[in-house]
Coordinates of C-alpha atoms in Angstrom, one line a residue:
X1 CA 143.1 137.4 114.6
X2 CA 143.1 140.6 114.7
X3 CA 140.5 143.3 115.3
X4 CA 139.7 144.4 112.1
X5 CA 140.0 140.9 110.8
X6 CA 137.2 140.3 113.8
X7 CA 134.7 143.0 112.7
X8 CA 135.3 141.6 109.0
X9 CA 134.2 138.3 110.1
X10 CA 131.4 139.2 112.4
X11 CA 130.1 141.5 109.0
X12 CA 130.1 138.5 107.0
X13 CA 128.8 136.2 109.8
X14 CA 125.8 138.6 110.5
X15 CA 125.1 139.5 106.6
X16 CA 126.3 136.6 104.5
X17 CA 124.3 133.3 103.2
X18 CA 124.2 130.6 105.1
X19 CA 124.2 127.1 103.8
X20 CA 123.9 124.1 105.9
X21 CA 126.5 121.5 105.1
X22 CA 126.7 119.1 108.1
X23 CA 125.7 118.2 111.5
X24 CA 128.1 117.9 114.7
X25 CA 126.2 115.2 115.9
X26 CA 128.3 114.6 119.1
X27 CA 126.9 118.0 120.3
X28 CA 124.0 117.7 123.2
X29 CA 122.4 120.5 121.2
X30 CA 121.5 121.0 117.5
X31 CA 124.6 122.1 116.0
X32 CA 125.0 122.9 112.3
X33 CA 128.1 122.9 110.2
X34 CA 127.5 125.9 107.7
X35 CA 129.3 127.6 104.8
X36 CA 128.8 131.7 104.7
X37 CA 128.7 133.8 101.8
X38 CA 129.0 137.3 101.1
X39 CA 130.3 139.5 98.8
X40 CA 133.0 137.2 97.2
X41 CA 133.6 136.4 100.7
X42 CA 133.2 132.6 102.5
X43 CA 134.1 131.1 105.5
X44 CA 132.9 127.7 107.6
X45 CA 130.8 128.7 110.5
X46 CA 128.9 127.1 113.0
X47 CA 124.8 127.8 113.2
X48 CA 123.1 126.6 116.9
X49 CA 119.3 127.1 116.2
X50 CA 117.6 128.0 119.3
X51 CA 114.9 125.6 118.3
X52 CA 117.0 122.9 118.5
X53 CA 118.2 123.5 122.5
X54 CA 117.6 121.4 125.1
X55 CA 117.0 123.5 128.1
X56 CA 118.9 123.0 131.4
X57 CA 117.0 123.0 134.9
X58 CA 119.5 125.8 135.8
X59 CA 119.8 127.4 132.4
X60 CA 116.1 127.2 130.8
X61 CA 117.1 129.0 128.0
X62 CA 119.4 131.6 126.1
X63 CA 121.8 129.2 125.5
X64 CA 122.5 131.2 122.0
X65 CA 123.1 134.9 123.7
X66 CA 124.8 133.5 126.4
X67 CA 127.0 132.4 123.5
X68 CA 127.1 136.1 122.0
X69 CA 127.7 137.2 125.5
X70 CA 131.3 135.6 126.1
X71 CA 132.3 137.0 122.4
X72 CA 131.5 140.5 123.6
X73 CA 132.9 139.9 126.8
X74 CA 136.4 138.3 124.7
X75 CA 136.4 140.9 122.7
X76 CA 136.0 143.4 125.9
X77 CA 139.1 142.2 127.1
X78 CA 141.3 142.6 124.0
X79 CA 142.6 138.6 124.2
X80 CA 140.5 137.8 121.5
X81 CA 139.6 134.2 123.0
X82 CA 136.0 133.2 121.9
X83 CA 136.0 133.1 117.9
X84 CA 133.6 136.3 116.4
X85 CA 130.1 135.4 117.0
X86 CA 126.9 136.5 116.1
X87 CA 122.7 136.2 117.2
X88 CA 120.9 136.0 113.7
X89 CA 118.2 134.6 111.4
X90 CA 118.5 131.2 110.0
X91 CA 117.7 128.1 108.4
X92 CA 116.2 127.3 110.9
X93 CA 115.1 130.4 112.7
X94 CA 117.1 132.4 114.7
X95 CA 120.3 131.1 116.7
X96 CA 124.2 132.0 116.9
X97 CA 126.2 131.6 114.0
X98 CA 130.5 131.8 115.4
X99 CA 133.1 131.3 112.9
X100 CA 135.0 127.7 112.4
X101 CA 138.2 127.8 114.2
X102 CA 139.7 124.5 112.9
X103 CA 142.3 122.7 115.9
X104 CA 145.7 121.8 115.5
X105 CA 145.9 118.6 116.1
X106 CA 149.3 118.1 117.1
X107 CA 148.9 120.8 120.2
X108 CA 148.6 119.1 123.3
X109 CA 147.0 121.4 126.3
X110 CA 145.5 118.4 128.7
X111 CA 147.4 115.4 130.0
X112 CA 147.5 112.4 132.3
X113 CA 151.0 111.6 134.1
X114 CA 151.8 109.1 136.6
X115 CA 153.8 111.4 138.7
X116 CA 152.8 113.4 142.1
X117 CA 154.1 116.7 140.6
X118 CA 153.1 118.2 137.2
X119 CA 156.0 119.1 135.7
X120 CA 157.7 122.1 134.3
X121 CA 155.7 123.9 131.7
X122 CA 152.3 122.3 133.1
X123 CA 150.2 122.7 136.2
X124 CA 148.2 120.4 137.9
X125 CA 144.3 119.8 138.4
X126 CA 143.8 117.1 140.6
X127 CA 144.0 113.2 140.3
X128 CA 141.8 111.5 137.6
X129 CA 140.4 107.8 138.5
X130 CA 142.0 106.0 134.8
X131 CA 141.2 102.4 136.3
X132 CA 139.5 100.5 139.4
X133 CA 142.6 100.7 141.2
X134 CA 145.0 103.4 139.8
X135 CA 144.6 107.1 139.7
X136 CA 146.8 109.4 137.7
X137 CA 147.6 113.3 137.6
X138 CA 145.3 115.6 135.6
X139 CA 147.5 118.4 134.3
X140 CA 147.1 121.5 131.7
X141 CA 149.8 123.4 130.1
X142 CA 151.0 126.6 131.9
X143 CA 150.3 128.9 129.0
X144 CA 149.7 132.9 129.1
X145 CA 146.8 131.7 126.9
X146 CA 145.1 129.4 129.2
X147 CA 145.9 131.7 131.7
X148 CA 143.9 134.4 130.0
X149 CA 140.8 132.2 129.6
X150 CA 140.7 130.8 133.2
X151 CA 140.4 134.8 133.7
X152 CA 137.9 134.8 131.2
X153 CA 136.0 132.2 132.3
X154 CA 136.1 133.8 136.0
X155 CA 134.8 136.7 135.0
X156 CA 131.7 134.6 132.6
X157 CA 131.2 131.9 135.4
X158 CA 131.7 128.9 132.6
X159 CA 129.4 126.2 134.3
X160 CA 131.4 123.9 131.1
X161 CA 135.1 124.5 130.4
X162 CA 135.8 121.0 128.9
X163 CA 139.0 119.6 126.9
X164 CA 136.9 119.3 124.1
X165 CA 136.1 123.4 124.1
X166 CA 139.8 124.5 123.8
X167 CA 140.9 125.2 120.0
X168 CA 144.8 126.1 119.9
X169 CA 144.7 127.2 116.1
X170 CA 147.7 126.7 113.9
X171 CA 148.7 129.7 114.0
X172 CA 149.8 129.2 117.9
X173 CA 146.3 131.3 119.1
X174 CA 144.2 129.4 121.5
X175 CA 140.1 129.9 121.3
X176 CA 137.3 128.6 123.5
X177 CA 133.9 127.7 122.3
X178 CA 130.4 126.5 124.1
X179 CA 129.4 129.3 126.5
X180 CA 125.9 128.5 126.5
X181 CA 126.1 127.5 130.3
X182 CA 127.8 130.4 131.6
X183 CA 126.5 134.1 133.2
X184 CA 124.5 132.0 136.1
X185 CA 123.8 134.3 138.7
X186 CA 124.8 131.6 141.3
X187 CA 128.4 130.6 141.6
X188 CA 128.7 127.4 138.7
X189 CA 132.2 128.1 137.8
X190 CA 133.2 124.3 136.3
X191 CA 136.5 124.0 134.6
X192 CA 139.7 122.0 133.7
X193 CA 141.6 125.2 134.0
X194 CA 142.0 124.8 138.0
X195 CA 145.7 125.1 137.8
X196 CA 146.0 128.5 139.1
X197 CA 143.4 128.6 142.0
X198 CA 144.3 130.8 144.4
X199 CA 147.2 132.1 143.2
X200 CA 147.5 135.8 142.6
X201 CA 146.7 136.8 138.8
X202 CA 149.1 138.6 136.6
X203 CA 149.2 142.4 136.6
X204 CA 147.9 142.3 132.9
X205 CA 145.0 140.9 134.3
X206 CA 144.5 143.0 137.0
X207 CA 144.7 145.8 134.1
X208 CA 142.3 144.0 132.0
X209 CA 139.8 143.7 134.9
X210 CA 140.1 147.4 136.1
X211 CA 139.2 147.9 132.3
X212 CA 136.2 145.6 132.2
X213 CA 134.9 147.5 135.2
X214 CA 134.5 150.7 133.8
X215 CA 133.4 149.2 130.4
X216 CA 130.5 147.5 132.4
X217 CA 128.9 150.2 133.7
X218 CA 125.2 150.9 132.9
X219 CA 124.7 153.3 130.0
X220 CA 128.3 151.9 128.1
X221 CA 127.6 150.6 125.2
X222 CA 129.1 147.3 126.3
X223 CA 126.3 147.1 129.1
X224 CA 123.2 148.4 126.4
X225 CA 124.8 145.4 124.0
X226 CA 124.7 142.8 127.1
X227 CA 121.5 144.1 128.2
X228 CA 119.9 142.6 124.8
X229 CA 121.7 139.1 125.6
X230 CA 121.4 138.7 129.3
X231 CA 118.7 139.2 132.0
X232 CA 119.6 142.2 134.2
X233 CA 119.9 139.9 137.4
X234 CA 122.2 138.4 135.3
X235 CA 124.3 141.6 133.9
X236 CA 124.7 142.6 137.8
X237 CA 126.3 139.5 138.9
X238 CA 128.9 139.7 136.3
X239 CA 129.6 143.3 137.1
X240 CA 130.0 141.9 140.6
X241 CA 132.5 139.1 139.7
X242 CA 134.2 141.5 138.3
X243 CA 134.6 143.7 141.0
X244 CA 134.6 140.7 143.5
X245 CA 137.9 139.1 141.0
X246 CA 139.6 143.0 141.2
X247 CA 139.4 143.3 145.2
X248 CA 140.7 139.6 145.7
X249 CA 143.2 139.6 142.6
X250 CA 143.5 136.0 142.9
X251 CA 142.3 133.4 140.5
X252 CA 138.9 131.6 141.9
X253 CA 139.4 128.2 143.9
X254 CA 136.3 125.5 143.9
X255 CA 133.3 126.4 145.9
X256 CA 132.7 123.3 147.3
X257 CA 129.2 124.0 146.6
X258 CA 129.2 122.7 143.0
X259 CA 131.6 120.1 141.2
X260 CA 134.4 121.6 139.9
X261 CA 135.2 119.5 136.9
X262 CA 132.7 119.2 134.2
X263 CA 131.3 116.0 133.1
X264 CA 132.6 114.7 130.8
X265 CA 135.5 116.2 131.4
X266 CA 136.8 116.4 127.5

């Protein structure tokens, strides 16, 4: 969407009625499926009460601004990949309310293939265990769009990207949702979006990156916004991934000090 569609949505998402309608019940937190209302306008949202997290041993709390976090950070970058989002009042007290982003069904961004090589058009993550005895090549598609969020995710340390948080809308845009373990101060990068490691990132994101620099310096009004979301301890490690990301210019390879993959992995 586009950025004045965004502001439109974050208006109604921060100002608007919200009704519950369902429950996600597959969520490890309390997640809400929701109807908004305001002005003649509606949309479907999603509502994650604080009161209804279950707190991490690494990531106590927060969950909900760490949420509003990676849609300031998105939107910071001008991909537009985390769907608008907002920190607000309630049902049942305060929690992030994003907007529905409902998946194409027929895109396909993960696969398993039998052979040692991924393929053109896809790039390979490492060999998945699919029975006792037979293993089988983990592969995502080599999209500009996935591209963008690996960068994205970089940049947030995503301790969670799972098949399950990718939304390629039907309207060929691609979102990422559940950011609620991500800005650790230690490295916790966990992804399925290891198909570029090491390699050297493209110049728009080297441009992008130079961009978040300067936009993260204290007194912007990025870093008073992420202030009110983040811990400072927190706020100066992402200015130093950032930095850390420019002088390499390489996407991130595994740590070794942390699994890689998250569990499970969709």
């Amino acid at each position: 969407m586009s950025s004045h569609q965004a502001l439109a949505a974050v208006d109604l998402l921060a100002r608007g009625e919200l009704t519950v309608r369902g429950q996600v019940r597959e969520a490890s937190n309390a997640v809400l499926f929701c109807s908004v209302a305001y002005e003649g306008e509606e949309a479907a949202c999603v509502y994650k009460p604080v009161a209804g997290e279950r707190p991490l041993w690494d990531f106590p709390d927060g969950a909900a601004q760490r949420e509003v976090a990676a849609y300031e950070l998105s939107e910071a970058t001008g991909w537009g990949l985390v769907p608008p989002t907002v920190l607000r009042d309630g049902p049942y007290g305060e929690g992030m309310v994003q907007l529905w982003v409902e998946a194409d069904p027929e895109a396909t961004l993960l696969a398993l293939v039998e052979d040692e090589e991924p393929g053109e058009g896809w790039k390979a993550v490492g060999p998945a265990r699919i029975a006792e005895d037979r293993t089988a090549l983990l592969v995502h598609a080599d999209l500009p769009e996935l591209r963008r969020l690996a960068v994205l995710d970089a940049v947030i340390n995503n301790g969670d990207r799972k098949g399950g948080h990718l939304l390629p809308a039907p309207d060929g845009r691609l979102y990422g949702i559940d950011h609620g373990v991500s800005f650790h101060v230690d490295d916790k990068l966990r992804t399925l979006l290891w198909g570029w490691a090491g390699e050297e990132m493209t110049e728009e994101a080297v441009a992008v990156l130079a961009t978040l620099d300067a936009r993260l310096a204290p007194g912007t009004p990025l870093a008073e916004r992420l202030a009110g979301l983040l811990t400072a301890a927190e706020v100066d490690a992402l200015r130093a991934r950032v930095a850390l990301l420019r002088r390499t210019g390489r996407h991130p390879v595994p740590s070794g000090e942390w699994p890689a993959i998250p569990w499970p992995p969709v």
